[in-house]
Short mmCIF file of C-alpha atoms in Angstrom, two decimals:
data_model
loop_
_atom_site.label_atom_id
_atom_site.label_comp_id
_atom_site.label_asym_id
_atom_site.label_seq_id
_atom_site.Cartn_x
_atom_site.Cartn_y
_atom_site.Cartn_z
CA UNK A 1 -0.03 0.14 0.01
CA UNK A 2 2.70 2.41 0.57
CA UNK A 3 3.72 1.83 -3.14
CA UNK A 4 0.23 2.32 -4.23
CA UNK A 5 0.20 5.75 -2.43
CA UNK A 6 3.53 6.91 -3.72
CA UNK A 7 2.51 5.98 -7.29
CA UNK A 8 -0.95 7.73 -6.95
CA UNK A 9 0.63 10.90 -5.53
CA UNK A 10 3.42 11.06 -8.21
CA UNK A 11 1.30 12.29 -10.68
CA UNK A 12 1.02 15.75 -9.04
CA UNK A 13 2.18 18.77 -10.67
CA UNK A 14 5.65 19.93 -9.94
CA UNK A 15 6.30 21.54 -6.66
CA UNK A 16 5.54 25.26 -6.82
CA UNK A 17 8.11 27.61 -5.75
CA UNK A 18 8.62 27.95 -1.86
CA UNK A 19 10.46 30.70 -0.30
CA UNK A 20 11.76 27.97 2.19
CA UNK A 21 12.82 24.47 2.26
CA UNK A 22 10.72 21.57 2.49
CA UNK A 23 11.88 21.08 6.18
CA UNK A 24 10.69 24.65 6.79
CA UNK A 25 7.46 24.34 5.07
CA UNK A 26 7.09 20.87 7.21
CA UNK A 27 7.70 23.11 10.47
CA UNK A 28 5.21 25.73 9.70
CA UNK A 29 2.43 22.98 8.70
CA UNK A 30 3.34 20.91 11.67
CA UNK A 31 3.06 23.66 14.20
CA UNK A 32 -0.16 24.72 12.83
CA UNK A 33 -1.82 21.10 12.76
CA UNK A 34 -0.38 20.54 16.11
CA UNK A 35 -2.21 23.31 17.80
CA UNK A 36 -5.39 22.53 15.89
CA UNK A 37 -5.16 18.78 17.08
CA UNK A 38 -3.97 19.69 20.59
CA UNK A 39 -6.91 21.81 21.19
CA UNK A 40 -9.20 18.71 20.98
CA UNK A 41 -7.36 16.82 23.77
CA UNK A 42 -6.74 19.83 26.11
CA UNK A 43 -10.38 20.75 26.12
CA UNK A 44 -11.33 17.23 27.10
CA UNK A 45 -9.29 17.23 30.09
CA UNK A 46 -10.92 20.62 30.95
CA UNK A 47 -14.25 19.89 30.77
CA UNK A 48 -15.01 18.96 34.54
CA UNK A 49 -13.02 22.47 35.27
CA UNK A 50 -15.38 24.43 32.77
CA UNK A 51 -18.20 22.74 34.48
CA UNK A 52 -17.30 23.95 37.99
CA UNK A 53 -16.36 27.56 36.57
CA UNK A 54 -19.71 27.83 35.03
CA UNK A 55 -21.71 26.92 37.89
CA UNK A 56 -22.03 23.38 37.72
CA UNK A 57 -23.18 23.14 34.18
CA UNK A 58 -24.27 19.43 32.87
CA UNK A 59 -22.26 16.92 30.92
CA UNK A 60 -25.05 17.34 28.27
CA UNK A 61 -24.35 21.19 27.84
CA UNK A 62 -20.77 21.07 28.24
CA UNK A 63 -20.56 18.27 25.58
CA UNK A 64 -21.49 21.04 23.07
CA UNK A 65 -17.97 22.85 23.69
CA UNK A 66 -16.52 19.68 22.01
CA UNK A 67 -19.50 18.90 19.44
CA UNK A 68 -19.84 22.46 18.19
CA UNK A 69 -16.40 22.67 17.40
CA UNK A 70 -16.46 19.31 15.63
CA UNK A 71 -19.81 19.90 13.89
CA UNK A 72 -18.81 23.14 12.23
CA UNK A 73 -15.38 21.85 11.68
CA UNK A 74 -16.71 18.92 9.57
CA UNK A 75 -19.37 20.80 7.83
CA UNK A 76 -16.65 23.20 6.59
CA UNK A 77 -13.67 21.25 5.65
CA UNK A 78 -14.72 20.28 2.31
CA UNK A 79 -15.93 23.56 1.41
CA UNK A 80 -12.66 25.04 2.77
CA UNK A 81 -10.60 22.71 0.63
CA UNK A 82 -12.51 23.48 -2.36
CA UNK A 83 -12.07 27.30 -1.93
CA UNK A 84 -8.23 26.65 -1.34
CA UNK A 85 -8.01 24.75 -4.51
CA UNK A 86 -9.73 27.57 -6.28
CA UNK A 87 -7.75 30.53 -4.87
CA UNK A 88 -4.45 29.14 -3.65
CA UNK A 89 -3.80 27.16 -0.55
CA UNK A 90 -1.23 29.52 1.24
CA UNK A 91 -3.84 32.24 1.64
CA UNK A 92 -6.75 30.10 2.81
CA UNK A 93 -3.96 28.25 5.12
CA UNK A 94 -2.83 31.57 6.80
CA UNK A 95 -6.11 33.25 6.89
CA UNK A 96 -7.48 29.91 8.75
CA UNK A 97 -4.46 29.92 11.01
CA UNK A 98 -5.27 33.63 12.09
CA UNK A 99 -8.99 32.94 12.63
CA UNK A 100 -8.07 29.94 14.77
CA UNK A 101 -5.67 32.23 16.83
CA UNK A 102 -8.06 35.04 17.46
CA UNK A 103 -10.82 32.75 18.13
CA UNK A 104 -8.81 31.12 20.73
CA UNK A 105 -8.28 34.40 22.65
CA UNK A 106 -12.21 34.53 22.48
CA UNK A 107 -12.75 31.11 23.90
CA UNK A 108 -10.32 31.84 26.80
CA UNK A 109 -12.44 35.44 27.42
CA UNK A 110 -15.73 33.46 27.43
CA UNK A 111 -18.14 34.63 30.39
CA UNK A 112 -20.18 31.48 29.95
CA UNK A 113 -20.85 28.39 28.25
CA UNK A 114 -23.22 29.84 25.37
CA UNK A 115 -20.21 32.41 24.78
CA UNK A 116 -17.33 29.65 24.96
CA UNK A 117 -19.55 27.65 22.39
CA UNK A 118 -19.83 30.34 20.02
CA UNK A 119 -16.34 31.03 20.09
CA UNK A 120 -15.62 27.62 19.61
CA UNK A 121 -17.70 27.57 16.48
CA UNK A 122 -15.54 30.47 15.20
CA UNK A 123 -12.53 28.68 15.95
CA UNK A 124 -13.61 25.46 14.21
CA UNK A 125 -13.96 27.60 11.10
CA UNK A 126 -10.22 28.53 11.22
CA UNK A 127 -9.22 25.12 12.05
CA UNK A 128 -11.42 23.91 8.91
CA UNK A 129 -9.64 26.56 6.58
CA UNK A 130 -6.04 25.35 7.87
CA UNK A 131 -6.16 21.80 7.98
CA UNK A 132 -6.93 20.63 4.52
CA UNK A 133 -4.61 23.22 3.00
CA UNK A 134 -1.75 22.02 5.38
CA UNK A 135 -1.63 18.67 3.83
CA UNK A 136 -1.92 20.19 0.31
CA UNK A 137 1.03 22.31 1.12
CA UNK A 138 3.20 19.76 2.54
CA UNK A 139 2.59 17.64 -0.60
CA UNK A 140 3.40 20.35 -3.07
CA UNK A 141 6.71 20.69 -1.50
CA UNK A 142 7.48 16.86 -1.16
CA UNK A 143 9.27 15.15 -3.92
CA UNK A 144 6.95 12.28 -5.24
CA UNK A 145 9.04 9.39 -4.08
CA UNK A 146 8.44 10.78 -0.43
CA UNK A 147 4.76 11.90 -0.42
CA UNK A 148 3.47 8.64 0.95
CA UNK A 149 5.84 9.18 4.03
CA UNK A 150 4.60 12.65 4.26
CA UNK A 151 1.01 11.66 4.35
CA UNK A 152 1.97 9.48 7.43
CA UNK A 153 3.89 12.07 8.82
CA UNK A 154 1.18 14.44 8.69
CA UNK A 155 -1.23 11.99 10.18
CA UNK A 156 1.09 11.35 13.15
CA UNK A 157 1.02 14.70 14.17
CA UNK A 158 -2.47 14.14 15.55
CA UNK A 159 -1.04 11.24 17.60
CA UNK A 160 1.71 13.28 18.91
CA UNK A 161 -0.76 15.78 19.95
CA UNK A 162 -2.78 13.19 21.48
CA UNK A 163 -0.04 12.18 23.54
CA UNK A 164 1.05 15.52 24.93
CA UNK A 165 -2.44 17.04 25.03
CA UNK A 166 -3.72 15.27 28.26
CA UNK A 167 -0.70 16.03 30.35
CA UNK A 168 -0.47 19.57 29.01
CA UNK A 169 -4.05 19.86 29.57
CA UNK A 170 -3.98 18.93 33.13
CA UNK A 171 -1.10 21.23 33.65
CA UNK A 172 -2.75 24.16 32.38
CA UNK A 173 -5.98 23.32 33.95
CA UNK A 174 -4.24 23.67 37.22
CA UNK A 175 -3.41 27.41 36.28
CA UNK A 176 -6.84 27.71 35.02
CA UNK A 177 -9.08 26.35 32.26
CA UNK A 178 -8.80 29.53 30.10
CA UNK A 179 -5.15 28.69 29.73
CA UNK A 180 -5.93 25.63 27.62
CA UNK A 181 -7.12 28.23 24.61
CA UNK A 182 -4.36 31.05 25.53
CA UNK A 183 -1.72 28.52 24.65
CA UNK A 184 -2.57 28.54 21.04
CA UNK A 185 -1.93 32.04 20.78
CA UNK A 186 1.87 32.42 20.84
CA UNK A 187 2.16 29.52 18.51
CA UNK A 188 -0.22 30.63 15.97
CA UNK A 189 1.24 34.11 15.75
CA UNK A 190 4.76 32.60 15.11
CA UNK A 191 3.17 30.30 12.50
CA UNK A 192 1.52 33.08 10.57
CA UNK A 193 4.72 35.17 10.51
CA UNK A 194 6.89 32.38 9.54
CA UNK A 195 4.29 30.99 7.03
CA UNK A 196 4.35 34.62 4.92
CA UNK A 197 8.02 33.91 4.21
CA UNK A 198 8.30 30.09 3.54
CA UNK A 199 5.02 28.63 2.47
CA UNK A 200 5.14 28.02 -1.39
CA UNK A 201 3.17 30.68 -3.13
CA UNK A 202 1.94 28.91 -6.01
CA UNK A 203 0.15 26.11 -4.43
CA UNK A 204 -3.49 25.31 -5.54
CA UNK A 205 -3.53 28.48 -7.67
CA UNK A 206 -5.29 28.10 -11.19
CA UNK A 207 -5.97 24.20 -10.42
CA UNK A 208 -9.67 24.96 -10.00
CA UNK A 209 -11.72 27.73 -11.21
CA UNK A 210 -15.15 25.95 -11.12
CA UNK A 211 -18.29 26.95 -9.21
CA UNK A 212 -18.00 28.12 -5.74
CA UNK A 213 -18.48 25.43 -3.00
CA UNK A 214 -21.94 24.49 -1.98
CA UNK A 215 -22.59 26.78 1.14
CA UNK A 216 -26.19 25.54 1.52
CA UNK A 217 -24.97 21.84 1.37
CA UNK A 218 -22.52 22.89 4.26
CA UNK A 219 -25.35 24.31 6.24
CA UNK A 220 -27.46 21.23 5.48
CA UNK A 221 -25.01 19.10 6.86
CA UNK A 222 -24.21 21.30 9.84
CA UNK A 223 -28.20 20.96 10.52
CA UNK A 224 -28.08 17.15 10.13
CA UNK A 225 -25.21 16.40 12.46
CA UNK A 226 -26.21 18.85 14.87
CA UNK A 227 -29.96 18.03 15.52
CA UNK A 228 -28.74 14.24 15.45
CA UNK A 229 -26.26 15.01 18.16
CA UNK A 230 -28.85 17.09 20.13
CA UNK A 231 -31.44 13.90 20.03
CA UNK A 232 -28.64 11.82 21.32
CA UNK A 233 -27.56 13.97 23.86
CA UNK A 234 -30.74 14.67 25.28
CA UNK A 235 -32.39 11.35 24.88
CA UNK A 236 -31.55 10.42 28.43
CA UNK A 237 -33.69 13.50 29.88
CA UNK A 238 -36.42 13.68 26.98
CA UNK A 239 -36.80 9.90 26.63
CA UNK A 240 -36.54 8.25 23.31
CA UNK A 241 -40.33 8.07 22.53
CA UNK A 242 -40.49 11.91 23.56
CA UNK A 243 -41.78 13.92 20.79
CA UNK A 244 -38.77 16.13 20.97
CA UNK A 245 -36.20 13.46 20.61
CA UNK A 246 -38.31 12.10 17.63
CA UNK A 247 -38.49 15.16 16.11
CA UNK A 248 -34.82 15.76 16.35
CA UNK A 249 -33.91 12.62 14.74
CA UNK A 250 -36.53 13.07 11.91
CA UNK A 251 -35.00 16.49 11.27
CA UNK A 252 -31.87 14.74 11.04
CA UNK A 253 -33.00 12.44 8.45
CA UNK A 254 -34.49 15.12 6.30
CA UNK A 255 -31.51 17.34 6.51
CA UNK A 256 -29.13 14.61 5.45
CA UNK A 257 -31.67 13.72 2.60
CA UNK A 258 -31.53 17.48 1.48
CA UNK A 259 -27.75 17.36 1.75
CA UNK A 260 -27.69 14.18 -0.50
CA UNK A 261 -29.56 15.84 -3.08
CA UNK A 262 -27.69 18.91 -3.00
CA UNK A 263 -24.40 16.97 -3.39
CA UNK A 264 -25.81 15.04 -6.36
CA UNK A 265 -26.97 17.89 -8.31
CA UNK A 266 -24.52 20.89 -7.19
CA UNK A 267 -21.51 21.58 -9.53
CA UNK A 268 -18.97 21.91 -6.49
CA UNK A 269 -20.79 19.68 -3.69
CA UNK A 270 -19.39 19.37 -0.09
CA UNK A 271 -19.03 15.55 -0.80
CA UNK A 272 -18.34 14.29 -4.33
CA UNK A 273 -20.45 11.29 -4.38
CA UNK A 274 -18.75 9.61 -7.55
CA UNK A 275 -15.69 9.27 -5.29
CA UNK A 276 -17.50 6.89 -3.09
CA UNK A 277 -17.88 4.69 -6.16
CA UNK A 278 -14.20 3.83 -5.42
CA UNK A 279 -14.21 1.03 -3.09
CA UNK A 280 -10.84 1.67 -1.42
CA UNK A 281 -11.81 5.26 -0.70
CA UNK A 282 -15.49 4.59 0.42
CA UNK A 283 -14.07 1.51 2.78
CA UNK A 284 -11.49 3.70 4.10
CA UNK A 285 -13.66 6.49 4.77
CA UNK A 286 -16.19 4.65 6.34
CA UNK A 287 -13.70 2.81 8.60
CA UNK A 288 -12.20 6.23 9.53
CA UNK A 289 -15.84 7.55 10.76
CA UNK A 290 -16.69 4.30 12.50
CA UNK A 291 -13.41 4.34 14.17
CA UNK A 292 -13.69 7.97 15.42
CA UNK A 293 -16.93 7.34 16.95
CA UNK A 294 -15.24 4.70 19.10
CA UNK A 295 -12.02 6.66 19.81
CA UNK A 296 -14.18 9.61 20.85
CA UNK A 297 -16.51 7.91 23.06
CA UNK A 298 -13.17 6.19 24.72
CA UNK A 299 -11.35 9.50 25.04
CA UNK A 300 -14.03 11.60 26.71
CA UNK A 301 -15.14 8.34 28.95
CA UNK A 302 -11.52 7.64 30.28
CA UNK A 303 -11.23 11.49 31.17
CA UNK A 304 -14.69 11.33 33.07
CA UNK A 305 -13.98 8.00 34.74
CA UNK A 306 -10.67 9.18 35.92
CA UNK A 307 -11.73 12.40 37.28
CA UNK A 308 -15.42 11.97 38.15
CA UNK A 309 -15.39 8.42 39.17
CA UNK A 310 -11.80 8.11 40.94
CA UNK A 311 -11.91 11.61 41.92
CA UNK A 312 -8.29 12.43 40.41
CA UNK A 313 -7.19 15.93 39.82
CA UNK A 314 -6.81 17.34 36.20
CA UNK A 315 -2.57 16.73 36.23
CA UNK A 316 -3.09 13.69 37.61
CA UNK A 317 -5.73 12.70 34.91
CA UNK A 318 -3.44 13.92 32.23
CA UNK A 319 -0.59 11.59 33.22
CA UNK A 320 -3.07 8.81 33.59
CA UNK A 321 -4.51 9.20 29.99
CA UNK A 322 -1.17 9.93 28.31
CA UNK A 323 0.40 6.46 27.73
CA UNK A 324 -2.22 5.47 25.39
CA UNK A 325 -1.91 8.38 22.92
CA UNK A 326 2.13 7.91 23.55
CA UNK A 327 1.86 4.50 21.68
CA UNK A 328 0.46 6.11 18.81
CA UNK A 329 3.43 8.01 16.99
CA UNK A 330 6.17 5.24 17.13
CA UNK A 331 3.52 2.83 15.25
CA UNK A 332 2.28 5.42 13.06
CA UNK A 333 5.93 6.37 11.99
CA UNK A 334 7.02 2.58 11.49
CA UNK A 335 4.03 1.00 9.91
CA UNK A 336 5.06 1.45 6.44
CA UNK A 337 6.77 -2.13 5.84
CA UNK A 338 3.90 -3.75 7.65
CA UNK A 339 1.19 -1.98 5.38
CA UNK A 340 3.31 -2.78 2.19
CA UNK A 341 3.51 -6.31 3.26
CA UNK A 342 -0.10 -7.01 4.59
CA UNK A 343 -2.28 -4.26 2.99
CA UNK A 344 -3.94 -1.43 4.60
CA UNK A 345 -6.98 -3.51 5.12
CA UNK A 346 -5.80 -5.97 7.27
CA UNK A 347 -3.65 -3.73 9.35
CA UNK A 348 -6.58 -1.42 9.79
CA UNK A 349 -8.62 -4.52 10.71
CA UNK A 350 -5.90 -5.48 13.46
CA UNK A 351 -6.25 -1.63 14.89
CA UNK A 352 -10.30 -1.76 15.15
CA UNK A 353 -10.10 -5.22 16.82
CA UNK A 354 -7.45 -3.91 19.40
CA UNK A 355 -9.81 -0.77 19.94
CA UNK A 356 -12.85 -3.07 20.55
CA UNK A 357 -10.61 -5.36 22.87
CA UNK A 358 -9.48 -2.19 25.01
CA UNK A 359 -12.97 -1.26 25.50
CA UNK A 360 -14.23 -4.69 26.69
CA UNK A 361 -11.13 -5.05 28.80
CA UNK A 362 -12.39 -1.95 30.65
CA UNK A 363 -16.04 -3.55 30.70
CA UNK A 364 -14.66 -6.41 32.43
CA UNK A 365 -11.97 -5.15 34.75
CA UNK A 366 -13.09 -1.37 35.66
CA UNK A 367 -14.60 -0.56 39.01
CA UNK A 368 -14.87 2.11 41.80
CA UNK A 369 -12.19 0.32 43.69
CA UNK A 370 -10.14 -1.30 40.75
CA UNK A 371 -6.45 -0.25 40.43
CA UNK A 372 -5.09 2.15 37.41
CA UNK A 373 -2.17 -0.10 36.70
CA UNK A 374 -4.28 -3.53 36.66
CA UNK A 375 -7.45 -2.32 35.31
CA UNK A 376 -7.49 1.02 33.39
CA UNK A 377 -3.80 0.78 31.67
CA UNK A 378 -3.82 -2.47 29.73
CA UNK A 379 -7.15 -1.28 28.09
CA UNK A 380 -5.94 2.10 27.47
CA UNK A 381 -2.77 0.93 25.75
CA UNK A 382 -4.91 -1.41 23.44
CA UNK A 383 -6.88 1.43 22.21
CA UNK A 384 -3.42 3.63 21.63
CA UNK A 385 -2.57 0.52 19.71
CA UNK A 386 -5.50 0.28 17.71
CA UNK A 387 -5.30 4.35 16.84
CA UNK A 388 -1.61 3.90 15.62
CA UNK A 389 -2.77 0.80 13.22
CA UNK A 390 -5.92 2.50 12.19
CA UNK A 391 -5.90 6.28 11.57
CA UNK A 392 -2.75 7.01 9.72
CA UNK A 393 -3.09 3.52 7.49
CA UNK A 394 -6.85 4.34 6.56
CA UNK A 395 -5.94 8.19 5.93
CA UNK A 396 -3.24 7.07 3.49
CA UNK A 397 -5.27 4.46 1.58
CA UNK A 398 -7.99 7.30 1.00
CA UNK A 399 -5.34 9.71 -0.07
CA UNK A 400 -4.24 6.94 -2.68
CA UNK A 401 -7.35 7.53 -4.64
CA UNK A 402 -7.68 11.27 -4.78
CA UNK A 403 -6.52 13.26 -8.17
CA UNK A 404 -3.48 15.14 -7.34
CA UNK A 405 -5.20 18.30 -8.33
CA UNK A 406 -7.88 17.76 -5.44
CA UNK A 407 -5.41 17.15 -2.59
CA UNK A 408 -7.04 19.62 -0.23
CA UNK A 409 -10.60 18.29 -1.32
CA UNK A 410 -9.63 14.64 -0.87
CA UNK A 411 -8.01 14.86 2.65
CA UNK A 412 -10.90 17.30 3.70
CA UNK A 413 -13.30 14.56 2.89
CA UNK A 414 -11.75 11.98 5.07
CA UNK A 415 -11.26 14.72 7.73
CA UNK A 416 -14.84 15.36 7.61
CA UNK A 417 -15.71 11.82 8.18
CA UNK A 418 -13.50 11.65 11.20
CA UNK A 419 -14.91 15.00 12.89
CA UNK A 420 -18.74 13.52 12.08
CA UNK A 421 -17.73 10.57 13.83
CA UNK A 422 -16.24 12.40 16.83
CA UNK A 423 -19.32 14.32 17.25
CA UNK A 424 -21.73 10.95 17.07
CA UNK A 425 -19.16 9.20 19.59
CA UNK A 426 -19.65 12.08 22.24
CA UNK A 427 -23.19 12.06 21.73
CA UNK A 428 -23.67 8.51 22.06
CA UNK A 429 -21.52 8.47 25.19
CA UNK A 430 -23.20 11.14 26.88
CA UNK A 431 -26.72 9.46 26.06
CA UNK A 432 -25.14 6.27 27.59
CA UNK A 433 -24.11 7.66 30.62
CA UNK A 434 -26.69 9.78 31.45
CA UNK A 435 -26.29 11.36 35.12
CA UNK A 436 -25.49 8.01 37.16
CA UNK A 437 -24.96 8.43 40.88
CA UNK A 438 -23.52 5.96 43.70
CA UNK A 439 -23.37 2.32 42.32
CA UNK A 440 -24.87 2.75 39.14
CA UNK A 441 -21.89 4.70 38.09
CA UNK A 442 -19.80 1.37 37.00
CA UNK A 443 -22.76 0.09 35.38
CA UNK A 444 -23.39 3.08 33.31
CA UNK A 445 -19.87 3.44 32.11
CA UNK A 446 -19.89 -0.19 31.48
CA UNK A 447 -22.58 0.37 29.18
CA UNK A 448 -20.53 3.15 27.50
CA UNK A 449 -17.47 0.71 26.91
CA UNK A 450 -19.88 -1.70 25.23
CA UNK A 451 -20.88 1.21 22.88
CA UNK A 452 -17.21 1.60 22.19
CA UNK A 453 -16.78 -1.93 21.37
CA UNK A 454 -19.73 -1.94 18.84
CA UNK A 455 -18.54 1.10 17.00
CA UNK A 456 -15.11 -0.53 16.74
CA UNK A 457 -16.37 -3.82 15.36
CA UNK A 458 -18.43 -1.82 12.91
CA UNK A 459 -15.16 -0.01 11.71
CA UNK A 460 -13.59 -3.57 11.22
CA UNK A 461 -16.57 -4.62 9.08
CA UNK A 462 -16.10 -1.56 7.01
CA UNK A 463 -12.66 -1.99 6.08
CA UNK A 464 -13.19 -5.45 5.24
CA UNK A 465 -13.45 -4.35 1.27
CA UNK A 466 -9.89 -3.10 1.58
CA UNK A 467 -8.73 -6.49 2.76
CA UNK A 468 -10.46 -8.36 -0.01
CA UNK A 469 -9.10 -6.02 -2.55
CA UNK A 470 -5.61 -6.82 -1.48
CA UNK A 471 -6.24 -10.58 -1.39
CA UNK A 472 -8.07 -10.11 -4.95
#
């Protein structure tokens, strides 16, 4: 599969002129992608502190600090990618980084949950502009024979952020949860200044002068995911047969149908439906989305268990959660030969099985009185192994099918699926947990771990076409 990715990416246009070296471009891109990914993991750790600061807000309301970001990020990723393919990757990347940095300041200054959610929406818009263009800029300055490795390096940045995020978040929360957003500011300013000098000036320009992206389609996608998440999050309070829950779910279906109709008819849709006729791309995208449901639920569940059930501090929680993500970068950076020998499908299948195994370990071993090393850590390490085997491999498998002129759009499409998966994972976990008390806490979390395992098994099923394709 490594060879397949390289061959696919080799057809790209010659790298445009850059003011800096490929290493300098990678440094700017890596720093920007790092803070965008770091933000997610830091915010997870900070949620309990936010709840205390904002008068004991419920988990359901606080979940929108995560979900509002992920929903807007998902809805705008492809639109931003298409816009970047049209006007140039460098200006869109720098604008997105500036918006993300300014919105981080607004998040830190928020007086309450509604203002924080609104600032997170703006922050997500900036992240949606910089993420797809970051990979496009990196590939534009990378020799053809090194592009497969560049994709894995780019994907591994998220794993590095995940490994450092919990610890950094715990330390920052001790000084005040607002610092989890302020930490983005100096990095963002430095990356903008450096990016003006070193990023390639011609990347993406003149490649796509077609119709403007389908903004109505983006709005329909936002509505579909948002009302679906609302119905799932509030189902515990409202009840599954309550009119409000049923209306939310029905509205999600209607918005999704409208979105698919728009995507089929619009000249520049948010989702290029014919791309999903390619079995490798559709299997990799489906596997990534389902795996993201499992991982988002597992990550939030792990943090809530350690902080709320065991009563650990934010710093101690950060160190407790760090070992799982720490195993991701070494696996992601060394998985190439394994993928080349066994195929992306088989490796991703093993990763999904590891994720399911970690969740089932927790279901069997975790209890209010259980120990960290014997009960929590083995399952979390298995989940980290699953992430390392699945996310970078499926990202690379999907990238192998994307036409070179649409690098930004293609990477945005797979990232969109991951973000939608994250929204659903958080919503499902919140729905399953509800507001348990006393002896029911362990039982509620056990149901949450089962939900993680089910999503991981579905991810394994989703990547089976890649295994059959390899064997055929």
